[in-house]
Amino acid sequence: MNEGITESETVRDVVIVGSGVAGLSAAVYAARADLEPLVLEGPEPGGQLTLTTDVENYLGFPEGVGGMDLIQRGREQAERFGAEFTHGTVERATLEERPFELDLSSGDVLRTRALIVATGASARWVGATNEDELMGYGLSTCATCDGAFHRGDDVLVIGGGDSAMEEALFLAKFADSVTVVHRRDELRASEVMTRRALEHDDIEFRWNTELLEIHGSQEAGVTGATLVSHPDGRPTEKLDADLDVDQVEIGVGGIFYGVGHVPNTAFLENTAVDLDDDGQLLTLEGMTTETAVEGVFGAGDVMDPDYRQAVTAAGTGSMAALDAESWLDERTSQQEVSVVADVSASD
Ligand code: NAP
């Protein structure tokens, strides 16, 4: 299957879209239930954990575990029970008919009885001028991937949550100076991460400040930034409302975004699966991974706006596989009952 997919006539029991911790956990459970799941690895194989350094709060690893290591182990575990993996990005899902059809960007079509959506979320951008041109040229959403390019630089980290603190702490190993730019005067990050960042000698903070423009070119990389600030916070909103804001231009060699993530649900927009205004996949009320479309289940960050932890993603992944398994069992027994009924009626 890794050489590409040419199986439009084959109907799978379960396709899992996404190979992050939620998709892998679903794959382990579905494979152990003999559902022979196919896992689609999209544009960010392994998901957000592959961009993390140490995961310190995943149960069972008292010394912590590398994000990439955890993902590789999960994949091996799923493969051991018979899960298959292939690269593929779903462009469109047709969920009105059964089996469901998934059109992939390669032109291939997959057909499946049950679908587990574990597509996670991708890094959010802030909307600063020139970010399209400079992303990958000194502007990055991943300190662990690109931090080492910034040895001796002055760098900015944008954001006030755990991601931004993690990026700042990582970058402090390489950069000459790290400045966290946060739009309010209070961090959103957890207490432990906040403390580590605030107590770090090489990390500074610019409060009530936002990034307006990035300077530089693809040849020269990032060379500077225009920042705006307002004592009441969220300065770009004040700027839009024609209020006075302080504006300053500074020289920097790198900028890292750590402003959260956007759920990857574009392929579900024209389906009956419910999404909220932020594109988050909505599951049914109560403790379930079922969605508004029977046979479609959600797991991980794509359906969880609150917890978004590796361990909770693994938990919802296992729930989705269990939910899919019992739904498939129910459908099979219903079909058996109706076949028996048809046969008796024709006797
Ligand atoms: P987050 O908690 O949603 O924080 C996003 C931060 O970016 C907030 O401070 C937000 O500001 C800011 N922000 C959002 N949009 C912005 C914009 N357009 N311009 C400027 N600033 C903007 O996201 P996260 O930090 O990625 O964390 C997500 C989840 O993953 C959390 O549950 C977190 O605990 C978890 N996580 C844990 C770890 C760890 O434990 N090591 C590491 C990473 C993530 P406001 O505060 O003003 O809204």
XYZ file of C-alpha atoms and ligand atoms in Angstrom:
395
model
C 0.000 0.000 0.000
C 2.898 2.404 0.484
C 3.476 2.665 -3.253
C 0.177 4.511 -3.728
C -3.466 3.595 -3.573
C -5.333 2.006 -6.429
C -8.092 0.297 -4.535
C -11.278 2.187 -5.407
C -13.198 -1.125 -5.624
C -11.987 -2.337 -2.224
C -14.194 -1.390 0.692
C -12.314 -0.986 3.955
C -13.926 -1.478 7.351
C -12.101 1.503 8.836
C -10.006 4.288 7.386
C -8.264 6.524 9.910
C -7.367 9.944 8.540
C -4.367 11.241 10.437
C -1.265 9.637 11.915
C -0.725 11.699 15.046
C -1.131 10.237 18.494
C -4.962 10.075 18.153
C -4.806 8.296 14.776
C -2.153 5.870 16.034
C -4.087 5.026 19.163
C -7.213 4.433 17.044
C -5.094 2.237 14.742
C -3.810 0.084 17.626
C -7.341 -0.524 18.904
C -8.915 -1.060 15.480
C -6.115 -3.405 14.400
C -6.416 -5.441 17.592
C -10.131 -5.777 16.812
C -9.175 -7.273 13.405
C -10.621 -4.344 11.483
C -7.420 -4.041 9.397
C -7.441 -0.253 9.500
C -5.773 1.866 6.859
C -4.094 4.963 8.310
C -3.711 7.938 5.982
C -0.638 10.026 6.710
C -1.237 13.584 5.540
C 1.075 16.557 5.016
C 2.334 16.483 8.626
C 2.959 12.752 9.287
C 2.994 11.962 12.990
C 1.291 15.248 13.827
C 2.273 17.903 16.313
C 4.212 15.591 18.643
C 6.912 15.175 16.000
C 7.635 18.889 16.447
C 7.929 18.666 20.230
C 11.062 17.958 22.228
C 10.377 16.158 25.487
C 6.906 15.065 26.519
C 7.005 15.036 30.304
C 3.371 14.335 31.113
C 2.567 11.195 29.081
C 1.743 8.442 31.537
C 4.340 5.709 31.836
C 7.454 7.736 31.005
C 8.744 9.075 34.347
C 11.858 10.512 32.681
C 9.875 12.000 29.775
C 9.909 10.779 26.194
C 10.794 12.478 22.898
C 7.740 13.397 20.806
C 9.130 11.705 17.701
C 10.085 8.636 19.728
C 6.557 8.329 21.123
C 5.080 8.555 17.622
C 7.492 5.986 16.181
C 6.714 3.562 18.989
C 2.987 4.078 18.453
C 3.314 3.383 14.775
C 5.315 0.190 15.392
C 2.672 -0.906 17.885
C -0.139 -0.325 15.364
C 1.769 -2.116 12.593
C 2.446 -5.061 14.882
C -1.318 -5.660 15.049
C -1.798 -5.264 11.300
C -2.581 -1.584 10.695
C -1.520 -0.351 7.255
C -0.100 3.110 6.598
C -0.014 5.111 3.407
C 0.534 8.737 2.416
C -2.564 10.563 1.300
C -4.456 13.803 1.849
C -8.242 13.754 1.681
C -9.528 16.536 -0.585
C -13.207 15.647 -0.397
C -15.340 13.248 1.604
C -18.655 11.958 0.258
C -20.584 10.799 3.283
C -24.191 10.753 2.010
C -23.776 7.308 0.515
C -22.418 4.082 1.940
C -19.686 3.035 1.832
C -18.155 6.508 2.298
C -15.853 7.764 -0.441
C -12.682 9.718 0.142
C -11.108 11.560 -2.794
C -7.408 11.963 -2.247
C -5.222 14.722 -3.695
C -3.397 12.018 -5.702
C -6.640 11.315 -7.605
C -7.149 7.982 -5.840
C -10.464 7.148 -4.216
C -10.839 5.187 -0.972
C -14.059 3.497 0.103
C -14.765 2.679 3.725
C -17.639 1.631 5.969
C -16.419 3.617 8.986
C -14.270 6.714 9.078
C -12.175 8.015 11.963
C -11.176 11.656 11.581
C -7.955 12.284 13.498
C -6.553 15.060 11.340
C -5.435 17.232 14.248
C -4.710 20.884 13.846
C -2.068 22.970 12.077
C -0.130 25.965 13.313
C -2.037 29.258 13.219
C -0.443 32.315 11.592
C -0.960 35.794 13.031
C -1.597 37.729 9.802
C 1.477 40.018 9.921
C 2.557 41.731 6.708
C 5.056 39.610 4.704
C 4.418 36.360 6.591
C 3.504 34.493 3.371
C 6.781 35.500 1.748
C 9.006 34.851 4.768
C 7.526 31.638 6.198
C 10.433 29.194 5.999
C 12.944 32.037 5.515
C 13.560 33.007 9.126
C 9.883 32.879 10.057
C 8.835 29.517 11.489
C 6.088 27.747 13.420
C 8.485 25.142 14.807
C 11.380 25.989 17.095
C 12.508 22.378 17.392
C 12.765 22.160 13.588
C 14.401 25.530 12.873
C 15.857 26.758 16.171
C 19.388 25.570 15.419
C 19.542 27.926 12.408
C 19.399 30.851 14.813
C 22.562 30.416 16.826
C 23.632 33.877 18.012
C 20.509 35.624 16.642
C 18.031 37.799 18.448
C 14.670 36.087 17.982
C 11.031 36.772 18.741
C 8.454 34.247 19.867
C 4.848 35.283 19.317
C 2.187 33.989 21.733
C 1.448 33.491 25.401
C 0.457 29.822 25.713
C 2.414 26.636 26.427
C 3.565 26.372 22.803
C 5.121 29.831 22.907
C 6.818 29.126 26.263
C 8.136 25.805 24.984
C 9.496 27.503 21.853
C 11.109 30.288 23.902
C 12.780 27.822 26.281
C 14.073 25.750 23.390
C 15.328 28.768 21.443
C 17.143 30.120 24.500
C 19.666 27.291 23.969
C 20.753 28.732 20.622
C 19.748 32.349 20.281
C 21.554 35.333 21.737
C 18.281 36.726 23.031
C 14.680 35.512 23.015
C 11.805 37.952 23.375
C 8.282 36.682 23.864
C 5.734 39.021 22.304
C 2.310 38.594 23.861
C -0.826 40.550 23.053
C -2.004 40.772 26.678
C -0.232 41.281 30.028
C -0.993 37.790 31.339
C 0.158 34.465 29.970
C -2.221 31.670 29.073
C 0.483 29.028 29.599
C 0.387 26.485 32.440
C 1.957 27.457 35.747
C 5.035 25.289 35.334
C 5.833 26.561 31.825
C 5.115 30.158 32.843
C 7.504 29.879 35.768
C 10.271 28.333 33.696
C 10.030 31.031 31.028
C 9.683 33.973 33.426
C 12.634 32.777 35.526
C 14.902 32.175 32.526
C 17.736 34.714 32.325
C 17.786 34.823 28.518
C 14.056 35.243 27.921
C 12.434 38.666 27.926
C 8.811 39.660 27.516
C 7.080 42.419 25.605
C 3.579 42.636 27.034
C 0.479 44.046 25.332
C 2.371 43.879 22.066
C 1.707 42.356 18.641
C 3.672 41.744 15.471
C 2.481 44.013 12.672
C 5.073 43.526 9.951
C 8.069 41.298 9.295
C 11.074 42.772 7.482
C 13.449 40.878 5.264
C 13.512 38.904 2.043
C 13.834 35.305 0.964
C 17.503 35.984 0.159
C 18.393 37.795 3.389
C 15.924 36.012 5.695
C 14.151 37.840 8.499
C 15.959 41.048 9.436
C 13.491 42.878 11.638
C 9.950 43.480 12.783
C 7.454 46.224 13.402
C 5.713 45.790 16.750
C 2.711 47.663 18.077
C 1.661 48.003 21.698
C -1.153 49.465 23.747
C -1.457 49.460 27.553
C -4.869 47.747 27.371
C -3.581 44.896 25.192
C -4.612 43.602 21.757
C -2.998 46.603 20.036
C -3.867 45.647 16.434
C -7.557 45.912 17.345
C -6.870 49.406 18.725
C -4.983 50.272 15.533
C -7.957 49.134 13.446
C -10.184 51.329 15.606
C -7.912 54.346 14.884
C -6.733 54.560 18.505
C -3.173 55.606 19.318
C -0.733 52.721 19.590
C 3.014 52.705 20.111
C 4.907 51.441 17.103
C 8.520 50.317 17.145
C 10.887 48.771 14.611
C 13.462 46.322 15.910
C 16.174 44.189 14.318
C 15.748 40.398 14.705
C 17.144 37.374 12.897
C 14.210 35.023 13.419
C 10.547 34.969 14.369
C 8.655 31.964 15.726
C 4.890 31.678 15.891
C 3.406 29.850 18.871
C -0.166 31.124 18.686
C -2.126 27.915 18.695
C -3.579 25.730 15.995
C -6.450 25.522 13.510
C -8.333 22.195 13.122
C -7.809 20.404 9.813
C -11.392 19.925 8.714
C -11.602 21.655 5.308
C -12.483 18.343 3.639
C -15.573 18.037 5.850
C -17.004 21.490 5.106
C -19.615 20.295 2.611
C -20.663 17.224 4.559
C -23.277 16.707 7.276
C -20.550 16.402 9.927
C -21.037 19.419 12.220
C -18.181 21.912 12.576
C -18.156 24.997 14.783
C -17.168 28.507 13.630
C -13.480 27.709 14.213
C -13.713 24.545 12.123
C -13.588 22.264 15.179
C -15.313 18.938 14.555
C -18.336 18.567 16.835
C -19.085 15.175 18.314
C -22.463 14.262 19.762
C -23.402 15.174 23.334
C -21.942 12.982 26.071
C -18.822 10.896 26.204
C -18.635 9.655 22.652
C -16.631 10.196 19.477
C -19.700 9.805 17.247
C -20.539 12.681 14.921
C -23.745 13.805 13.215
C -23.005 11.270 10.465
C -23.383 7.676 11.623
C -20.163 5.792 11.005
C -17.945 8.901 11.202
C -15.985 9.374 14.414
C -13.677 12.146 15.618
C -10.543 11.848 17.756
C -7.779 14.074 19.035
C -7.233 17.811 18.613
C -9.620 18.028 15.670
C -12.536 17.483 18.085
C -11.056 18.657 21.387
C -10.804 22.428 21.888
C -10.193 22.141 25.638
C -7.649 19.534 26.721
C -5.469 19.050 23.607
C -2.916 16.854 25.354
C -1.050 13.901 23.877
C -2.582 11.613 26.466
C -6.151 12.838 25.856
C -5.659 12.523 22.097
C -4.559 8.918 22.624
C -7.638 8.418 24.814
C -10.115 9.762 22.273
C -8.326 7.776 19.547
C -8.981 4.547 21.439
C -12.592 5.637 22.053
C -13.120 6.308 18.335
C -11.876 2.830 17.424
C -14.100 1.212 20.058
C -17.079 3.298 18.904
C -16.381 2.368 15.264
C -16.059 -1.308 16.162
C -19.386 -1.448 18.006
C -21.108 0.569 15.252
C -19.802 -1.858 12.593
C -20.896 -4.829 14.745
C -24.390 -3.371 15.119
C -24.716 -2.763 11.386
C -23.508 -6.278 10.588
C -26.034 -7.840 12.974
C -28.827 -5.610 11.609
C -27.952 -6.718 8.080
C -27.912 -10.372 9.185
C -31.359 -9.948 10.772
C -32.757 -8.370 7.605
C -31.260 -11.138 5.411
C -32.877 -13.768 7.703
C -36.161 -11.819 7.568
C -35.997 -11.643 3.748
C -35.257 -15.371 3.488
C -38.146 -16.253 5.862
C -40.492 -13.932 3.953
C -39.667 -15.682 0.684
C -40.214 -19.200 2.195
P -3.157 28.274 23.187
O -3.159 27.758 24.568
O -4.452 28.458 22.475
O -2.386 29.680 23.225
C -2.279 30.478 22.065
C -1.607 31.785 22.459
O -1.404 32.563 21.283
C -2.466 32.615 23.420
O -1.640 33.218 24.371
C -3.109 33.639 22.490
O -3.319 34.871 23.111
C -2.060 33.811 21.420
N -2.641 34.145 20.121
C -3.602 33.484 19.436
N -3.857 34.066 18.260
C -3.022 35.129 18.199
C -2.812 36.134 17.225
N -3.477 36.159 16.070
N -1.875 37.087 17.485
C -1.184 37.053 18.647
N -1.334 36.134 19.607
C -2.253 35.178 19.384
O -2.289 27.373 22.206
P -0.952 26.509 22.512
O 0.026 27.283 23.285
O -0.557 25.957 21.184
O -1.458 25.324 23.434
C -2.517 24.484 23.008
C -2.708 23.327 23.990
O -1.584 22.463 23.925
C -2.834 23.783 25.433
O -3.766 22.957 26.080
C -1.459 23.548 25.995
O -1.468 23.290 27.386
C -0.995 22.324 25.202
N 0.476 22.322 25.088
C 1.194 21.783 26.129
C 2.577 21.796 26.079
C 3.362 21.227 27.229
O 2.781 20.894 28.251
N 4.665 21.097 27.119
C 3.251 22.368 24.997
C 2.500 22.926 23.964
C 1.101 22.904 24.037
P -4.440 35.031 24.265
O -3.853 34.411 25.490
O -4.605 36.509 24.358
O -5.658 34.349 23.755
